[in-house]
mmCIF file of C-alpha atoms in Angstrom:
data_model
loop_
_atom_site.group_PDB
_atom_site.id
_atom_site.type_symbol
_atom_site.label_atom_id
_atom_site.label_comp_id
_atom_site.label_asym_id
_atom_site.label_seq_id
_atom_site.Cartn_x
_atom_site.Cartn_y
_atom_site.Cartn_z
ATOM 1 C CA UNK A 28 0.000 0.000 0.000
ATOM 2 C CA UNK A 29 2.845 2.383 0.857
ATOM 3 C CA UNK A 30 4.557 1.532 -2.461
ATOM 4 C CA UNK A 31 1.337 2.168 -4.375
ATOM 5 C CA UNK A 32 1.010 5.568 -2.676
ATOM 6 C CA UNK A 33 4.569 6.572 -3.602
ATOM 7 C CA UNK A 34 4.310 5.302 -7.168
ATOM 8 C CA UNK A 35 1.244 7.455 -7.758
ATOM 9 C CA UNK A 36 2.685 10.674 -6.382
ATOM 10 C CA UNK A 37 2.880 13.523 -8.847
ATOM 11 C CA UNK A 38 6.316 15.082 -9.175
ATOM 12 C CA UNK A 39 6.793 18.723 -10.123
ATOM 13 C CA UNK A 40 9.868 19.303 -12.294
ATOM 14 C CA UNK A 41 11.000 22.930 -12.331
ATOM 15 C CA UNK A 42 12.868 24.329 -15.328
ATOM 16 C CA UNK A 43 14.195 27.889 -15.583
ATOM 17 C CA UNK A 44 14.927 28.785 -19.212
ATOM 18 C CA UNK A 45 16.846 31.590 -20.884
ATOM 19 C CA UNK A 46 18.040 31.597 -24.505
ATOM 20 C CA UNK A 47 18.223 27.818 -24.507
ATOM 21 C CA UNK A 48 17.057 27.018 -28.057
ATOM 22 C CA UNK A 49 20.259 25.159 -28.958
ATOM 23 C CA UNK A 50 19.864 22.221 -26.555
ATOM 24 C CA UNK A 51 16.358 22.568 -25.065
ATOM 25 C CA UNK A 52 14.645 19.998 -27.299
ATOM 26 C CA UNK A 53 16.959 17.190 -26.150
ATOM 27 C CA UNK A 54 16.240 17.937 -22.499
ATOM 28 C CA UNK A 55 12.472 18.196 -23.014
ATOM 29 C CA UNK A 56 12.481 14.885 -24.881
ATOM 30 C CA UNK A 57 14.462 13.196 -22.095
ATOM 31 C CA UNK A 58 11.842 14.295 -19.546
ATOM 32 C CA UNK A 59 8.917 13.224 -21.734
ATOM 33 C CA UNK A 60 10.579 9.833 -22.225
ATOM 34 C CA UNK A 61 10.899 9.134 -18.500
ATOM 35 C CA UNK A 62 9.658 5.679 -17.524
ATOM 36 C CA UNK A 63 7.712 7.288 -14.657
ATOM 37 C CA UNK A 64 4.852 9.248 -16.169
ATOM 38 C CA UNK A 65 3.115 11.082 -13.315
ATOM 39 C CA UNK A 66 4.812 14.470 -13.429
ATOM 40 C CA UNK A 67 4.291 18.134 -14.276
ATOM 41 C CA UNK A 68 7.025 20.171 -15.915
ATOM 42 C CA UNK A 69 6.725 23.797 -14.784
ATOM 43 C CA UNK A 70 8.738 26.188 -16.945
ATOM 44 C CA UNK A 71 9.355 29.883 -16.439
ATOM 45 C CA UNK A 72 11.199 31.628 -19.252
ATOM 46 C CA UNK A 73 13.384 34.577 -18.242
ATOM 47 C CA UNK A 74 12.642 36.831 -21.245
ATOM 48 C CA UNK A 75 14.540 34.818 -23.857
ATOM 49 C CA UNK A 76 15.357 36.617 -27.097
ATOM 50 C CA UNK A 77 15.762 33.448 -29.178
ATOM 51 C CA UNK A 78 13.213 30.710 -30.018
ATOM 52 C CA UNK A 79 13.168 29.178 -26.508
ATOM 53 C CA UNK A 80 9.605 30.253 -25.689
ATOM 54 C CA UNK A 81 8.341 29.128 -29.105
ATOM 55 C CA UNK A 82 9.855 25.652 -28.521
ATOM 56 C CA UNK A 83 8.237 25.433 -25.066
ATOM 57 C CA UNK A 84 4.842 26.514 -26.413
ATOM 58 C CA UNK A 85 5.004 23.844 -29.115
ATOM 59 C CA UNK A 86 5.792 21.169 -26.523
ATOM 60 C CA UNK A 87 2.986 22.451 -24.284
ATOM 61 C CA UNK A 88 0.515 21.929 -27.137
ATOM 62 C CA UNK A 89 1.699 18.316 -27.534
ATOM 63 C CA UNK A 90 1.892 17.436 -23.829
ATOM 64 C CA UNK A 91 -0.329 19.131 -21.248
ATOM 65 C CA UNK A 92 1.965 18.000 -18.431
ATOM 66 C CA UNK A 93 4.246 20.794 -19.643
ATOM 67 C CA UNK A 94 3.033 24.061 -18.128
ATOM 68 C CA UNK A 95 4.326 27.592 -18.687
ATOM 69 C CA UNK A 96 4.472 29.991 -15.742
ATOM 70 C CA UNK A 97 3.555 33.477 -16.947
ATOM 71 C CA UNK A 98 4.037 36.715 -15.018
ATOM 72 C CA UNK A 99 5.123 40.297 -15.578
ATOM 73 C CA UNK A 100 8.282 40.137 -13.463
ATOM 74 C CA UNK A 101 10.691 40.253 -16.403
ATOM 75 C CA UNK A 102 14.235 38.890 -16.305
ATOM 76 C CA UNK A 103 14.938 37.696 -12.757
ATOM 77 C CA UNK A 104 18.118 35.663 -13.188
ATOM 78 C CA UNK A 105 18.398 31.952 -12.501
ATOM 79 C CA UNK A 106 18.064 32.054 -8.685
ATOM 80 C CA UNK A 107 14.899 34.172 -8.556
ATOM 81 C CA UNK A 108 13.506 32.328 -11.561
ATOM 82 C CA UNK A 109 13.695 29.067 -9.613
ATOM 83 C CA UNK A 110 12.218 30.790 -6.558
ATOM 84 C CA UNK A 111 9.150 31.792 -8.601
ATOM 85 C CA UNK A 112 8.826 28.223 -9.880
ATOM 86 C CA UNK A 113 9.057 26.864 -6.330
ATOM 87 C CA UNK A 114 6.266 29.203 -5.235
ATOM 88 C CA UNK A 115 4.061 27.757 -8.000
ATOM 89 C CA UNK A 116 4.774 24.136 -7.154
ATOM 90 C CA UNK A 117 2.083 22.185 -5.288
ATOM 91 C CA UNK A 118 3.376 18.600 -5.446
ATOM 92 C CA UNK A 119 4.836 16.640 -2.554
ATOM 93 C CA UNK A 120 8.091 16.028 -4.441
ATOM 94 C CA UNK A 121 9.916 18.670 -6.470
ATOM 95 C CA UNK A 122 12.815 18.285 -8.909
ATOM 96 C CA UNK A 123 15.012 20.833 -10.646
ATOM 97 C CA UNK A 124 16.071 20.746 -14.284
ATOM 98 C CA UNK A 125 18.578 22.658 -16.357
ATOM 99 C CA UNK A 126 17.632 23.532 -19.932
ATOM 100 C CA UNK A 127 20.622 21.908 -21.616
ATOM 101 C CA UNK A 128 21.205 18.502 -19.989
ATOM 102 C CA UNK A 129 19.794 15.071 -20.823
ATOM 103 C CA UNK A 130 18.139 12.887 -18.190
ATOM 104 C CA UNK A 131 18.625 9.123 -18.000
ATOM 105 C CA UNK A 132 15.185 7.649 -18.754
ATOM 106 C CA UNK A 133 14.679 5.939 -15.364
ATOM 107 C CA UNK A 134 15.832 8.896 -13.251
ATOM 108 C CA UNK A 135 12.407 9.504 -11.689
ATOM 109 C CA UNK A 136 11.882 5.803 -11.021
ATOM 110 C CA UNK A 137 15.270 5.576 -9.288
ATOM 111 C CA UNK A 138 14.422 8.499 -7.017
ATOM 112 C CA UNK A 139 11.036 7.055 -6.105
ATOM 113 C CA UNK A 140 12.713 3.784 -5.104
ATOM 114 C CA UNK A 141 14.970 5.791 -2.777
ATOM 115 C CA UNK A 142 11.970 7.610 -1.287
ATOM 116 C CA UNK A 143 10.414 4.263 -0.324
ATOM 117 C CA UNK A 144 13.342 3.701 2.071
ATOM 118 C CA UNK A 145 13.339 7.158 3.679
ATOM 119 C CA UNK A 146 11.718 7.463 7.094
ATOM 120 C CA UNK A 147 12.118 11.220 7.596
ATOM 121 C CA UNK A 148 9.610 13.570 5.988
ATOM 122 C CA UNK A 149 12.042 16.312 5.040
ATOM 123 C CA UNK A 150 14.721 15.174 2.607
ATOM 124 C CA UNK A 151 16.786 16.018 -0.446
ATOM 125 C CA UNK A 152 17.987 13.413 -2.951
ATOM 126 C CA UNK A 153 20.765 14.085 -5.461
ATOM 127 C CA UNK A 154 22.825 11.959 -7.821
ATOM 128 C CA UNK A 155 26.013 11.752 -9.820
ATOM 129 C CA UNK A 156 26.250 12.927 -13.438
ATOM 130 C CA UNK A 157 28.019 12.026 -16.669
ATOM 131 C CA UNK A 158 29.968 14.944 -18.108
ATOM 132 C CA UNK A 159 29.758 15.357 -21.871
ATOM 133 C CA UNK A 160 30.789 17.899 -24.482
ATOM 134 C CA UNK A 161 27.959 19.221 -26.671
ATOM 135 C CA UNK A 162 26.898 15.857 -28.065
ATOM 136 C CA UNK A 163 25.995 12.864 -25.933
ATOM 137 C CA UNK A 164 28.475 10.479 -27.551
ATOM 138 C CA UNK A 165 31.468 12.583 -26.475
ATOM 139 C CA UNK A 166 31.907 11.620 -22.799
ATOM 140 C CA UNK A 167 34.403 13.740 -20.839
ATOM 141 C CA UNK A 168 33.939 12.045 -17.448
ATOM 142 C CA UNK A 169 31.628 9.223 -16.413
ATOM 143 C CA UNK A 170 31.414 10.640 -12.897
ATOM 144 C CA UNK A 171 31.186 14.325 -11.978
ATOM 145 C CA UNK A 172 30.313 14.511 -8.297
ATOM 146 C CA UNK A 173 33.061 14.149 -5.717
ATOM 147 C CA UNK A 174 33.223 11.037 -3.566
ATOM 148 C CA UNK A 175 32.791 13.421 -0.636
ATOM 149 C CA UNK A 176 29.065 13.403 -1.461
ATOM 150 C CA UNK A 177 28.897 9.926 0.059
ATOM 151 C CA UNK A 178 30.130 11.232 3.411
ATOM 152 C CA UNK A 179 27.368 12.754 5.475
ATOM 153 C CA UNK A 180 28.055 15.440 8.037
ATOM 154 C CA UNK A 181 28.284 19.208 8.154
ATOM 155 C CA UNK A 182 32.097 19.132 8.378
ATOM 156 C CA UNK A 183 32.223 18.053 4.700
ATOM 157 C CA UNK A 184 30.013 20.873 3.435
ATOM 158 C CA UNK A 185 31.754 24.206 4.083
ATOM 159 C CA UNK A 186 34.500 23.947 1.448
ATOM 160 C CA UNK A 187 33.004 21.271 -0.799
ATOM 161 C CA UNK A 188 30.345 21.841 -3.451
ATOM 162 C CA UNK A 189 28.951 18.468 -4.443
ATOM 163 C CA UNK A 190 25.192 18.964 -4.814
ATOM 164 C CA UNK A 191 24.326 19.661 -8.445
ATOM 165 C CA UNK A 192 21.062 21.532 -8.943
ATOM 166 C CA UNK A 193 19.955 19.525 -11.979
ATOM 167 C CA UNK A 194 20.031 16.309 -9.928
ATOM 168 C CA UNK A 195 18.057 17.554 -6.899
ATOM 169 C CA UNK A 196 14.725 16.261 -5.627
ATOM 170 C CA UNK A 197 13.298 17.793 -2.456
ATOM 171 C CA UNK A 198 10.227 17.067 -0.370
ATOM 172 C CA UNK A 199 7.687 19.844 0.158
ATOM 173 C CA UNK A 200 8.893 20.218 3.778
ATOM 174 C CA UNK A 201 12.172 21.640 2.477
ATOM 175 C CA UNK A 202 10.351 23.821 -0.047
ATOM 176 C CA UNK A 203 8.247 25.333 2.731
ATOM 177 C CA UNK A 204 11.354 25.893 4.859
ATOM 178 C CA UNK A 205 13.453 27.685 2.220
ATOM 179 C CA UNK A 206 10.794 30.092 0.901
ATOM 180 C CA UNK A 207 11.142 32.993 0.531
ATOM 181 C CA UNK A 208 14.824 33.001 -0.467
ATOM 182 C CA UNK A 209 17.026 35.403 1.504
ATOM 183 C CA UNK A 210 18.621 38.039 -0.725
ATOM 184 C CA UNK A 211 22.011 36.416 0.012
ATOM 185 C CA UNK A 212 21.152 33.280 -1.996
ATOM 186 C CA UNK A 213 23.558 33.292 -4.941
ATOM 187 C CA UNK A 214 23.074 29.651 -6.074
ATOM 188 C CA UNK A 215 19.744 27.942 -5.425
ATOM 189 C CA UNK A 216 21.326 24.486 -5.216
ATOM 190 C CA UNK A 217 23.935 25.611 -2.687
ATOM 191 C CA UNK A 218 21.191 27.096 -0.501
ATOM 192 C CA UNK A 219 19.130 23.900 -0.704
ATOM 193 C CA UNK A 220 22.221 21.835 0.084
ATOM 194 C CA UNK A 221 23.062 23.878 3.192
ATOM 195 C CA UNK A 222 19.496 23.790 4.522
ATOM 196 C CA UNK A 223 19.178 20.060 3.855
ATOM 197 C CA UNK A 224 22.458 19.245 5.590
ATOM 198 C CA UNK A 225 21.643 21.427 8.578
ATOM 199 C CA UNK A 226 18.005 20.577 9.222
ATOM 200 C CA UNK A 227 16.826 17.656 7.091
ATOM 201 C CA UNK A 228 18.257 14.542 5.417
ATOM 202 C CA UNK A 229 20.482 14.399 2.338
ATOM 203 C CA UNK A 230 20.593 11.194 0.278
ATOM 204 C CA UNK A 231 23.129 10.646 -2.478
ATOM 205 C CA UNK A 232 22.380 8.231 -5.337
ATOM 206 C CA UNK A 233 25.719 6.755 -6.394
ATOM 207 C CA UNK A 234 24.680 6.554 -10.035
ATOM 208 C CA UNK A 235 24.905 9.071 -12.857
ATOM 209 C CA UNK A 236 21.297 9.923 -13.713
ATOM 210 C CA UNK A 237 21.871 12.937 -15.933
ATOM 211 C CA UNK A 238 24.171 13.784 -18.807
ATOM 212 C CA UNK A 239 25.638 17.156 -17.796
ATOM 213 C CA UNK A 240 26.532 19.171 -20.871
ATOM 214 C CA UNK A 241 29.685 21.308 -20.895
ATOM 215 C CA UNK A 242 29.684 24.298 -23.233
ATOM 216 C CA UNK A 243 30.671 27.946 -23.260
ATOM 217 C CA UNK A 244 27.318 29.181 -21.926
ATOM 218 C CA UNK A 245 27.117 27.027 -18.780
ATOM 219 C CA UNK A 246 26.077 28.841 -15.610
ATOM 220 C CA UNK A 247 28.478 26.692 -13.593
ATOM 221 C CA UNK A 248 31.211 24.765 -15.361
ATOM 222 C CA UNK A 249 33.320 21.788 -14.392
ATOM 223 C CA UNK A 250 36.699 22.981 -15.609
ATOM 224 C CA UNK A 251 38.979 24.408 -12.942
ATOM 225 C CA UNK A 252 42.668 24.760 -13.661
ATOM 226 C CA UNK A 253 45.134 24.869 -10.773
ATOM 227 C CA UNK A 254 45.983 28.452 -11.740
ATOM 228 C CA UNK A 255 42.298 29.463 -11.551
ATOM 229 C CA UNK A 256 41.864 27.756 -8.190
ATOM 230 C CA UNK A 257 44.955 29.399 -6.727
ATOM 231 C CA UNK A 258 43.887 32.808 -8.016
ATOM 232 C CA UNK A 259 40.772 32.576 -5.836
ATOM 233 C CA UNK A 260 40.396 32.697 -2.098
ATOM 234 C CA UNK A 261 39.862 29.315 -0.430
ATOM 235 C CA UNK A 262 36.275 30.289 0.402
ATOM 236 C CA UNK A 263 33.571 32.281 -1.349
ATOM 237 C CA UNK A 264 32.558 35.407 0.565
ATOM 238 C CA UNK A 265 28.998 35.047 -0.809
ATOM 239 C CA UNK A 266 28.865 31.577 0.695
ATOM 240 C CA UNK A 267 30.080 32.885 4.054
ATOM 241 C CA UNK A 268 27.366 35.542 4.030
ATOM 242 C CA UNK A 269 24.714 32.961 3.187
ATOM 243 C CA UNK A 270 25.861 30.659 6.010
ATOM 244 C CA UNK A 271 25.819 33.633 8.377
ATOM 245 C CA UNK A 272 22.241 34.515 7.402
ATOM 246 C CA UNK A 273 21.111 30.908 7.936
ATOM 247 C CA UNK A 274 22.956 30.761 11.288
ATOM 248 C CA UNK A 275 21.434 34.034 12.508
ATOM 249 C CA UNK A 276 17.927 33.088 11.417
ATOM 250 C CA UNK A 277 17.802 29.420 12.410
ATOM 251 C CA UNK A 278 20.610 29.041 14.957
ATOM 252 C CA UNK A 279 18.181 28.096 17.729
ATOM 253 C CA UNK A 280 17.081 25.042 15.707
ATOM 254 C CA UNK A 281 20.629 23.712 15.339
ATOM 255 C CA UNK A 282 22.241 21.058 17.490
ATOM 256 C CA UNK A 283 25.125 22.193 19.691
ATOM 257 C CA UNK A 284 27.624 20.277 17.508
ATOM 258 C CA UNK A 285 26.442 21.994 14.324
ATOM 259 C CA UNK A 286 26.525 25.414 15.985
ATOM 260 C CA UNK A 287 30.134 24.839 17.070
ATOM 261 C CA UNK A 288 31.168 23.702 13.582
ATOM 262 C CA UNK A 289 29.648 26.817 11.998
ATOM 263 C CA UNK A 290 31.394 29.029 14.552
ATOM 264 C CA UNK A 291 34.699 27.279 13.740
ATOM 265 C CA UNK A 292 34.080 27.953 10.045
ATOM 266 C CA UNK A 293 33.511 31.659 10.781
ATOM 267 C CA UNK A 294 36.836 31.842 12.659
ATOM 268 C CA UNK A 295 38.708 30.061 9.859
ATOM 269 C CA UNK A 296 37.273 32.435 7.229
ATOM 270 C CA UNK A 297 37.671 35.669 9.219
ATOM 271 C CA UNK A 298 40.291 37.387 7.048
ATOM 272 C CA UNK A 299 40.714 40.127 9.663
ATOM 273 C CA UNK A 300 42.461 37.553 11.852
ATOM 274 C CA UNK A 301 46.010 36.240 11.528
ATOM 275 C CA UNK A 302 46.360 33.820 8.594
ATOM 276 C CA UNK A 303 48.673 31.417 10.442
ATOM 277 C CA UNK A 304 46.321 31.188 13.435
ATOM 278 C CA UNK A 305 43.361 30.601 11.140
ATOM 279 C CA UNK A 306 45.201 27.790 9.371
ATOM 280 C CA UNK A 307 46.070 26.210 12.734
ATOM 281 C CA UNK A 308 42.384 26.444 13.712
ATOM 282 C CA UNK A 309 41.503 24.643 10.487
ATOM 283 C CA UNK A 310 43.968 21.849 11.175
ATOM 284 C CA UNK A 311 42.638 21.402 14.708
ATOM 285 C CA UNK A 312 39.013 21.324 13.578
ATOM 286 C CA UNK A 313 36.987 18.464 12.050
ATOM 287 C CA UNK A 314 36.220 20.602 9.013
ATOM 288 C CA UNK A 315 37.228 19.023 5.703
ATOM 289 C CA UNK A 316 38.927 21.153 3.051
ATOM 290 C CA UNK A 317 40.352 19.954 -0.300
ATOM 291 C CA UNK A 318 44.133 20.099 -0.726
ATOM 292 C CA UNK A 319 43.920 22.698 -3.524
ATOM 293 C CA UNK A 320 41.956 25.003 -1.232
ATOM 294 C CA UNK A 321 44.484 24.443 1.563
ATOM 295 C CA UNK A 322 47.202 25.625 -0.835
ATOM 296 C CA UNK A 323 45.027 28.597 -1.777
ATOM 297 C CA UNK A 324 44.618 29.310 1.956
ATOM 298 C CA UNK A 325 48.408 29.463 2.395
ATOM 299 C CA UNK A 326 49.005 31.467 -0.811
ATOM 300 C CA UNK A 327 46.063 33.872 -0.748
ATOM 301 C CA UNK A 328 45.124 33.904 2.931
#
């Protein structure tokens, strides 16, 4: 009976589009061809100037599960675009989609099988991805997400970005918790990751369930040279501000251990303090930081 209930749940898939005519058809087809059929695809276009909206309208005529969110809010950018889509979602389970990837045809089925095993109400599921270059046959990497995604715990989160937006499914409990977005949200998937790790449950599917396309127009790419990494600070100030906002707003809901870890992170990233002392604090703490970022810490402070 429980399985029947899960298998008949409608899933809302959210897609934010902007000038995506080049690859959009492949992604729409991969969603339509999913083995699990009970879904809505909610799309909000961010004032595209190419044929993106025309493509979406044609697909909407062919498949009424594809719905177009219309408003007069203009170009909002990817974060606020997804926020508007989240506000319009009414399903118990919500997924996020890029406009230029390709989904493996049993992606939804795989996620629903994971949900059957979850006991907590609030959860986020994410998966690995196959990295490819423009056309699906040209595989760059058959795994994209770091092995650190397997390790649960807040100490692995501060300096590691391993939750990819296009692989996320969240329960409505997380949706209700994260809305409205604070103005400090600079990546919707990073915000969802932080909230999930702090207050809910994160589940990683150790299989690549999307083909993640690499091209010149990607919002977030996968190529990082050593020179690029060392030219940056070991932490992102926007990320620090976002963590601070979450800590100030929801600190009373955190366990003592999580509060202490966040406070350690703030000390390590306080550039007003002595660099050597901060690095010693890092080494004494449980907080995990990749070797390249440790080098950046020493070089850039």
